[in-house]
Coordinates of C-alpha atoms in Angstrom, one line a residue:
Chain A
M15 CA 0.0 0.1 -0.1
I16 CA 1.2 3.5 -0.8
A17 CA 0.2 6.0 1.7
I18 CA -0.9 9.6 0.4
I19 CA -0.3 11.8 3.3
D20 CA -3.2 13.8 4.2
Y21 CA -2.5 17.1 6.0
G22 CA -5.2 19.4 4.8
M23 CA -3.5 20.8 1.9
G24 CA -4.8 20.5 -1.7
N25 CA -6.2 17.7 -4.1
L26 CA -5.5 14.2 -3.0
H27 CA -7.7 12.5 -5.3
S28 CA -6.1 12.7 -8.3
V29 CA -2.5 11.6 -7.0
S30 CA -4.3 8.6 -5.4
K31 CA -6.3 7.8 -8.6
A32 CA -2.9 7.8 -10.5
V33 CA -1.3 5.4 -8.0
E34 CA -4.2 2.9 -8.3
R35 CA -4.1 3.1 -12.2
L36 CA -0.5 1.9 -11.8
G37 CA -2.1 -1.3 -10.1
R38 CA -1.0 -0.1 -6.6
Q39 CA -3.3 0.2 -3.4
A40 CA -3.4 4.1 -2.4
L41 CA -4.7 4.9 1.1
V42 CA -5.3 8.8 1.4
T43 CA -4.5 9.0 5.4
S44 CA -3.2 10.9 8.2
Q45 CA -2.9 8.1 10.7
E46 CA 0.4 7.7 11.9
A47 CA -0.1 3.8 11.8
D48 CA -1.0 3.6 8.3
I49 CA 2.0 5.7 7.3
M50 CA 4.5 3.7 9.1
D51 CA 3.1 0.4 7.7
A52 CA 3.0 1.6 4.1
A53 CA 5.3 0.3 1.3
G54 CA 5.9 3.9 0.1
A55 CA 4.6 7.3 0.8
I56 CA 3.7 10.3 -1.0
L57 CA 3.5 14.1 0.3
P58 CA 1.5 16.1 -1.9
G59 CA 0.6 19.6 -1.5
V60 CA -0.7 22.6 -3.0
G61 CA -0.7 26.1 -1.2
A62 CA 1.6 28.1 1.2
F63 CA 4.5 26.7 2.6
G64 CA 3.9 28.2 6.1
D65 CA 0.4 26.9 6.3
A66 CA 1.5 23.7 5.3
M67 CA 4.3 23.4 7.9
D68 CA 1.8 24.5 10.4
N69 CA -0.6 21.8 9.7
L70 CA 2.0 19.2 9.8
R71 CA 3.4 20.4 13.2
E72 CA 0.0 20.8 14.5
S73 CA -1.3 17.2 13.5
G74 CA 1.8 15.5 14.7
L75 CA 2.4 14.6 11.1
R76 CA 5.8 16.4 10.8
D77 CA 7.5 13.8 13.2
T78 CA 5.5 10.9 11.6
V79 CA 7.0 11.9 8.2
L80 CA 10.6 12.0 9.8
R81 CA 10.3 8.8 11.5
Y82 CA 8.9 7.2 8.3
A83 CA 11.9 8.8 6.3
A84 CA 14.1 7.4 8.9
T85 CA 12.9 3.6 8.0
G86 CA 14.5 4.0 4.6
K87 CA 11.3 3.3 2.8
P88 CA 10.8 5.4 -0.3
L89 CA 9.1 9.1 0.1
L90 CA 8.0 11.2 -2.7
G91 CA 7.1 14.7 -2.1
I92 CA 5.2 16.4 -5.0
C93 CA 4.7 20.3 -5.9
L94 CA 4.7 21.9 -2.2
G95 CA 5.4 18.6 -0.8
M96 CA 9.0 18.5 -2.6
Q97 CA 9.7 22.1 -1.3
L98 CA 8.7 21.1 2.4
L99 CA 11.6 18.3 2.1
F100 CA 14.0 21.2 2.2
T101 CA 15.7 23.1 5.1
E102 CA 13.6 26.3 4.9
S103 CA 11.7 28.5 2.4
E104 CA 11.5 32.3 2.3
E105 CA 7.8 32.2 1.1
H106 CA 6.0 35.1 3.2
G107 CA 8.5 35.1 5.8
L108 CA 11.2 32.5 6.6
H109 CA 9.9 29.2 7.6
Q110 CA 11.8 25.9 8.5
G111 CA 10.9 22.8 6.5
L112 CA 11.4 19.1 7.2
G113 CA 15.1 19.3 6.6
L114 CA 15.4 15.8 4.9
L115 CA 17.3 17.8 1.9
P116 CA 19.7 20.5 2.7
G117 CA 18.8 23.7 0.8
R118 CA 16.4 26.6 0.5
V119 CA 13.2 27.7 -1.2
V120 CA 13.3 31.1 -2.9
R121 CA 11.1 33.2 -4.9
F122 CA 11.8 33.5 -8.7
P123 CA 14.0 36.6 -9.3
Q124 CA 12.2 39.6 -10.6
G125 CA 12.3 39.8 -14.6
D126 CA 10.2 40.2 -17.7
Y127 CA 8.6 36.8 -17.4
K128 CA 5.2 35.6 -15.9
V129 CA 5.3 34.0 -12.3
P130 CA 3.8 31.5 -11.3
H131 CA 5.7 29.3 -13.6
M132 CA 2.6 27.6 -15.0
G133 CA 2.2 24.9 -17.9
W134 CA 4.1 22.3 -19.5
N135 CA 7.9 22.5 -19.8
R136 CA 10.8 20.2 -20.6
L137 CA 12.7 18.2 -18.1
K138 CA 16.4 18.0 -18.6
F139 CA 18.0 15.0 -16.8
E140 CA 21.2 15.9 -14.6
R141 CA 22.3 12.7 -13.4
P142 CA 21.4 8.9 -13.2
S143 CA 18.8 7.8 -10.8
P144 CA 16.6 4.8 -10.6
L145 CA 13.6 7.2 -11.0
L146 CA 14.8 8.1 -14.3
D147 CA 16.0 4.9 -15.6
G148 CA 14.9 4.2 -19.1
L149 CA 12.9 7.4 -19.6
D150 CA 13.4 10.1 -22.3
E151 CA 13.4 13.7 -21.4
G152 CA 10.0 15.6 -22.1
H153 CA 7.3 17.8 -20.9
V154 CA 5.6 17.7 -17.7
Y155 CA 3.1 20.1 -15.8
F156 CA 4.4 22.9 -13.4
V157 CA 2.5 25.4 -11.1
H158 CA 4.8 27.1 -8.8
S159 CA 5.9 30.6 -7.8
Y160 CA 9.0 29.5 -5.5
R161 CA 11.8 27.5 -6.6
A162 CA 14.1 24.8 -4.7
L163 CA 17.8 25.4 -4.4
P164 CA 19.3 22.2 -3.2
E165 CA 22.9 22.8 -1.3
N166 CA 24.1 19.5 -2.6
P167 CA 24.5 19.4 -6.3
G168 CA 24.3 15.5 -6.0
D169 CA 20.9 15.8 -4.9
L170 CA 19.6 17.5 -8.1
L171 CA 18.2 14.9 -10.4
A172 CA 16.6 17.2 -13.2
T173 CA 16.0 20.7 -14.0
T174 CA 13.8 22.6 -16.3
D175 CA 14.5 25.8 -18.0
Y176 CA 12.4 28.8 -17.0
H177 CA 14.4 31.8 -17.7
Q178 CA 17.0 30.0 -15.3
P179 CA 17.5 26.6 -14.7
V180 CA 14.7 25.4 -12.2
T181 CA 14.9 22.3 -9.7
A182 CA 12.4 19.8 -11.1
I183 CA 13.6 16.5 -9.5
V184 CA 15.6 16.1 -6.4
G185 CA 16.4 12.7 -4.8
R186 CA 18.8 11.4 -2.0
S187 CA 18.8 7.7 -0.9
N188 CA 15.1 7.0 -0.4
V189 CA 13.8 10.5 -0.3
Y190 CA 12.7 12.0 -3.5
G191 CA 10.8 15.2 -4.7
M192 CA 9.2 16.5 -8.1
Q193 CA 8.2 20.2 -8.4
F194 CA 5.7 19.4 -11.1
H195 CA 2.6 17.3 -10.9
P196 CA 3.5 13.8 -12.0
E197 CA -0.4 12.8 -11.7
K198 CA -1.2 15.7 -14.3
S199 CA 1.8 15.3 -16.6
G200 CA 0.6 12.8 -19.2
E201 CA 2.5 9.8 -20.0
L202 CA 5.9 10.8 -19.0
G203 CA 4.4 11.8 -15.5
M204 CA 2.8 8.5 -15.2
Q205 CA 6.2 6.9 -16.2
L206 CA 7.9 8.7 -13.3
L207 CA 5.4 7.7 -10.8
E208 CA 5.4 4.2 -12.1
R209 CA 9.3 4.2 -11.3
F210 CA 8.6 5.6 -7.6
V211 CA 5.9 3.2 -6.9
G212 CA 8.2 0.3 -8.4
M213 CA 10.9 1.1 -5.6
C214 CA 8.1 0.5 -3.0
Chain B
M156 CA 10.9 27.4 -22.3
L157 CA 7.1 26.9 -21.7
A158 CA 5.1 24.9 -24.2
K159 CA 2.2 26.7 -25.5
R160 CA -0.9 24.7 -24.4
I161 CA -4.0 23.3 -26.8
I162 CA -7.0 23.1 -25.0
P163 CA -10.2 21.3 -26.1
C164 CA -13.4 22.6 -24.4
L165 CA -16.4 20.3 -23.7
D166 CA -19.8 21.7 -23.4
V167 CA -21.7 19.5 -20.7
K168 CA -25.4 19.4 -19.9
D169 CA -26.9 17.2 -17.3
G170 CA -23.7 15.0 -17.5
R171 CA -23.7 14.5 -21.3
V172 CA -21.7 16.1 -23.9
V173 CA -23.9 18.3 -26.0
K174 CA -21.5 19.2 -29.0
G175 CA -19.5 16.8 -31.1
V176 CA -20.8 13.3 -31.3
N177 CA -18.6 12.3 -34.4
F178 CA -16.4 9.8 -32.6
V179 CA -16.7 6.4 -34.0
N180 CA -14.3 5.0 -31.7
L181 CA -15.8 5.8 -28.6
R182 CA -18.1 3.4 -26.8
D183 CA -20.1 6.5 -25.7
A184 CA -19.6 9.5 -27.5
G185 CA -21.9 11.5 -25.3
D186 CA -19.8 10.6 -22.2
P187 CA -17.7 13.4 -21.1
V188 CA -15.2 11.3 -19.3
E189 CA -14.7 9.1 -22.4
L190 CA -14.2 11.9 -24.8
A191 CA -11.8 13.7 -21.9
A192 CA -9.7 10.3 -22.2
L193 CA -9.4 10.5 -25.8
Y194 CA -8.2 14.0 -25.8
D195 CA -5.6 13.0 -23.0
R196 CA -4.5 10.2 -25.5
E197 CA -4.4 12.6 -28.3
R198 CA -1.9 14.8 -26.3
A199 CA -4.3 17.8 -25.4
D200 CA -2.4 20.0 -22.7
E201 CA -5.2 20.6 -20.7
L202 CA -9.1 20.2 -20.9
V203 CA -12.1 22.7 -20.0
F204 CA -15.5 21.4 -19.1
L205 CA -18.2 23.7 -19.5
D206 CA -21.5 23.0 -17.4
I207 CA -24.4 24.4 -19.4
S208 CA -27.0 22.5 -17.3
A209 CA -29.7 25.0 -16.3
S210 CA -31.1 22.7 -13.2
Y211 CA -29.7 22.0 -9.8
E212 CA -29.8 18.3 -10.7
G213 CA -27.9 18.9 -13.7
R214 CA -25.1 20.9 -11.8
A215 CA -24.9 18.0 -9.1
T216 CA -24.2 15.7 -12.0
M217 CA -21.3 17.7 -12.9
V218 CA -19.6 16.8 -9.8
E219 CA -19.9 13.2 -10.3
V220 CA -18.3 13.7 -14.0
V221 CA -15.7 15.7 -12.5
R222 CA -14.9 12.9 -10.0
R223 CA -14.9 10.2 -12.6
T224 CA -12.8 12.3 -15.0
A225 CA -10.1 12.8 -12.4
G226 CA -9.6 9.1 -12.1
E227 CA -9.3 8.7 -15.7
I228 CA -7.1 11.6 -17.2
T229 CA -3.4 12.7 -16.7
I230 CA -3.7 16.5 -17.6
P231 CA -5.1 19.2 -15.7
F232 CA -8.9 20.3 -16.1
T233 CA -10.8 23.3 -15.5
V234 CA -14.5 23.3 -14.7
G235 CA -16.6 26.4 -15.5
G236 CA -20.3 27.3 -15.6
G237 CA -22.7 28.3 -12.9
I238 CA -20.3 28.8 -10.5
A239 CA -21.3 31.2 -7.8
S240 CA -19.8 30.4 -4.5
V241 CA -16.7 29.5 -2.7
D242 CA -18.4 26.4 -1.7
D243 CA -19.3 25.6 -5.2
M244 CA -15.6 26.0 -6.0
K245 CA -14.7 23.6 -3.1
R246 CA -17.2 20.9 -4.3
L247 CA -15.5 20.6 -7.7
L248 CA -11.8 21.1 -6.7
R249 CA -12.7 18.4 -3.8
A250 CA -14.1 16.1 -6.6
G251 CA -10.8 16.5 -8.5
A252 CA -10.9 19.6 -10.7
D253 CA -7.7 21.3 -11.0
K254 CA -9.1 24.9 -11.9
I255 CA -12.5 26.6 -11.9
G256 CA -13.7 29.0 -14.2
I257 CA -15.9 32.1 -13.2
N258 CA -17.5 34.3 -15.6
T259 CA -20.9 36.1 -14.8
A260 CA -20.8 35.4 -11.1
A261 CA -17.2 37.2 -11.0
V262 CA -18.4 40.3 -12.9
K263 CA -21.7 40.4 -10.3
N264 CA -19.3 39.8 -7.2
P265 CA -15.6 40.3 -8.0
S266 CA -14.7 39.3 -4.4
L267 CA -15.5 36.0 -5.5
I268 CA -12.1 36.1 -7.4
S269 CA -10.1 37.0 -4.1
D270 CA -11.9 34.9 -1.9
G271 CA -11.3 31.8 -4.3
A272 CA -7.7 32.8 -4.5
A273 CA -7.2 33.1 -0.8
K274 CA -8.7 29.9 -0.1
F275 CA -7.6 27.5 -3.0
G276 CA -4.6 29.6 -4.5
C277 CA -4.4 31.8 -7.3
Q278 CA -3.5 29.0 -9.8
C279 CA -7.2 27.5 -9.4
I280 CA -8.9 30.6 -10.4
V281 CA -9.5 31.2 -14.2
V282 CA -11.6 34.1 -14.9
A283 CA -13.6 34.0 -18.1
I284 CA -14.4 37.0 -20.1
D285 CA -16.7 37.1 -23.0
A286 CA -15.7 40.2 -24.9
K287 CA -17.2 42.2 -28.1
Y288 CA -15.7 45.0 -29.9
N289 CA -17.8 48.3 -29.1
E290 CA -17.4 50.6 -32.1
Q291 CA -18.1 53.6 -30.1
W292 CA -15.4 52.9 -27.5
R293 CA -12.8 51.5 -29.9
E294 CA -12.2 48.8 -27.5
W295 CA -13.8 45.6 -26.3
E296 CA -16.8 45.5 -23.9
V297 CA -17.5 42.5 -21.4
Y298 CA -20.7 40.6 -21.8
T299 CA -22.2 38.2 -19.3
H300 CA -24.9 35.3 -19.0
G301 CA -23.4 33.5 -22.0
G302 CA -23.0 36.7 -24.2
R303 CA -26.7 38.0 -23.8
N304 CA -26.0 41.0 -21.5
A305 CA -23.6 43.9 -22.2
T306 CA -22.0 45.0 -19.0
G307 CA -20.6 48.5 -19.8
M308 CA -17.4 47.2 -18.6
R309 CA -14.1 47.5 -20.5
A310 CA -12.6 43.9 -21.3
I311 CA -8.9 45.2 -20.9
A312 CA -9.5 47.1 -17.6
W313 CA -11.7 44.0 -16.4
A314 CA -9.1 41.6 -17.2
Q315 CA -6.4 43.8 -15.2
E316 CA -8.8 44.0 -12.3
A317 CA -9.6 40.3 -12.2
E318 CA -5.4 39.9 -12.3
R319 CA -5.2 42.4 -9.2
L320 CA -8.0 40.3 -7.3
G321 CA -6.1 37.1 -7.7
A322 CA -6.9 35.2 -10.9
G323 CA -4.6 33.0 -12.0
E324 CA -5.4 32.8 -15.7
I325 CA -7.7 34.9 -18.0
L326 CA -9.8 32.7 -20.4
L327 CA -10.7 35.3 -23.3
T328 CA -13.4 34.5 -25.4
S329 CA -13.8 36.8 -28.6
M330 CA -17.8 36.7 -29.3
D331 CA -17.0 38.5 -32.7
A332 CA -14.6 35.8 -33.8
D333 CA -16.7 32.7 -32.2
G334 CA -18.2 30.6 -34.5
T335 CA -16.7 32.2 -37.6
K336 CA -13.7 29.5 -38.1
D337 CA -11.9 32.7 -39.4
G338 CA -9.3 32.7 -36.7
F339 CA -8.8 33.9 -33.3
D340 CA -9.3 37.6 -32.5
I341 CA -5.7 38.6 -32.5
P342 CA -6.1 42.2 -31.6
L343 CA -8.2 41.6 -28.7
T344 CA -5.6 38.8 -27.5
R345 CA -2.9 40.7 -27.8
A346 CA -4.3 43.9 -26.2
V347 CA -5.2 41.7 -23.1
S348 CA -2.0 39.6 -23.1
E349 CA 0.3 42.5 -23.2
K350 CA -1.3 44.2 -20.2
L351 CA -1.3 41.1 -18.1
G352 CA 1.3 39.2 -15.9
I353 CA -0.8 36.2 -16.0
P354 CA -1.5 33.6 -18.7
V355 CA -4.1 34.5 -21.4
I356 CA -6.1 31.5 -23.0
A357 CA -7.6 32.7 -26.5
S358 CA -10.9 31.2 -27.4
G359 CA -13.2 31.6 -30.3
G360 CA -12.6 31.5 -34.1
A361 CA -10.2 28.5 -34.5
G362 CA -10.8 26.9 -37.9
K363 CA -7.4 25.9 -39.4
A364 CA -4.2 25.1 -37.8
E365 CA -2.5 28.2 -38.8
H366 CA -4.9 30.1 -36.6
F367 CA -3.0 28.5 -33.6
S368 CA 0.4 29.7 -34.6
D369 CA -1.2 33.2 -35.3
V370 CA -2.7 33.5 -32.0
F371 CA 0.4 32.5 -30.3
I372 CA 2.9 34.4 -32.2
E373 CA 1.0 37.6 -33.2
G374 CA -1.6 37.6 -30.3
K375 CA 1.0 36.6 -27.5
A376 CA -1.6 34.0 -26.1
D377 CA -0.2 31.3 -23.8
A378 CA -2.7 28.7 -24.6
A379 CA -5.6 28.4 -27.1
L380 CA -9.0 26.7 -26.7
A381 CA -11.1 25.1 -29.2
A382 CA -14.2 23.0 -29.3
T383 CA -15.9 22.5 -32.7
V384 CA -12.8 21.8 -34.8
F385 CA -11.7 19.1 -32.4
H386 CA -14.9 17.6 -31.7
Y387 CA -16.0 17.3 -35.3
K388 CA -12.4 16.1 -36.3
E389 CA -12.0 19.0 -38.7
M390 CA -8.3 18.9 -37.5
T391 CA -6.4 16.8 -34.7
I392 CA -4.4 18.1 -32.0
E393 CA -1.4 16.6 -33.5
E394 CA -1.9 18.4 -36.8
V395 CA -1.9 21.7 -34.9
K396 CA 1.0 20.7 -32.8
N397 CA 3.0 19.6 -36.1
D398 CA 2.2 23.1 -37.8
L399 CA 3.2 24.8 -34.5
V400 CA 6.6 22.9 -34.3
S401 CA 7.2 23.9 -38.0
K402 CA 7.0 27.5 -37.1
G403 CA 9.2 27.1 -34.1
V404 CA 6.7 27.4 -31.5
E405 CA 7.3 25.1 -28.3
V406 CA 4.7 22.5 -27.9
R407 CA 4.6 19.4 -25.6

């Protein structure tokens, strides 16, 4: 079973359906026992970083996610869920993240382009990973106004180009993150999710 | 670089697609979920469902259509039509819609834009504007109620106001171009797009593949929406994308 962690942020239905389409059981849950029992866990999320961390702390799920990650079982953060994996974010003030990956989440620099970065953009694979194994670079669907800057270049698995290189996929041992929505990213998105659930 | 998006629009009434039943390879061409899945396979970048049900029961059916669609497709989709409150938005977003389109209700009650954006995020709120050229003003006027009522509001100013209130995108339909198949309304699309920092989806007038490159290159649109030409197989999404690629426009 793959646990979809429900902490009151965003639409979990699509993620859970996508996992089911890949032939795996998905459980949308906020229960510690379910999450610790799961073969894999997904941390989704849409909204503001500070609100998300508040919800995680108040519900006790922050500690649960950290305990889960320490088991070595695969964890995938999606969109805001990926940003939460990092040390801190400067979205509306400075907020501490889960700290599973060293790095910061920062605003797009001012420029003559539209923010949020919204729509289909092309992935560029930066280094080999079981998550990318056998896949071709292609377009995936992004919606975000802040971008992650991993401290360790080795954690950066894929980028996209939006007036600068933008972190798209990160990974360090069992912890992975995707800035785009794989569940909304057509065939390539489903292939990426399939690689992830294949590890679980 | 971001790809330009091609967006088929499905008109749905009481849970059934009302236009475009020309698909021989579908079990049930009137089923919006099947049609949505077909467009997903044909590499549409996004979908819009426009609910034209007049009754409460019809609207309730739409929630079920949204729930089934969310389980079937792998691209984002917007639901519009008759959405008048934050509760309406919540029901559809919970059912799995990615974005909510509001039109008449936003004109009547602009705070619906800011309330929705604050609650669900800007990226969820698409403000749909039906615009028609007003000869006297020498610019475009906003119409509501499916194009029946003139509002006396200027379309460019209203689009800017919608952005200020927190709209994530503008779905801009030219009533002058709609149904003509002579191409999108380039002056309108360009005038609005150049004034905004949020994406503009051009709608109305698509008849040929070249019309899409025109509205992206000349009209500065971020996305283009069409209904009839796709539903009746007058062209495929693939043909449109091939034409765009040949003109150097980035597509998925």
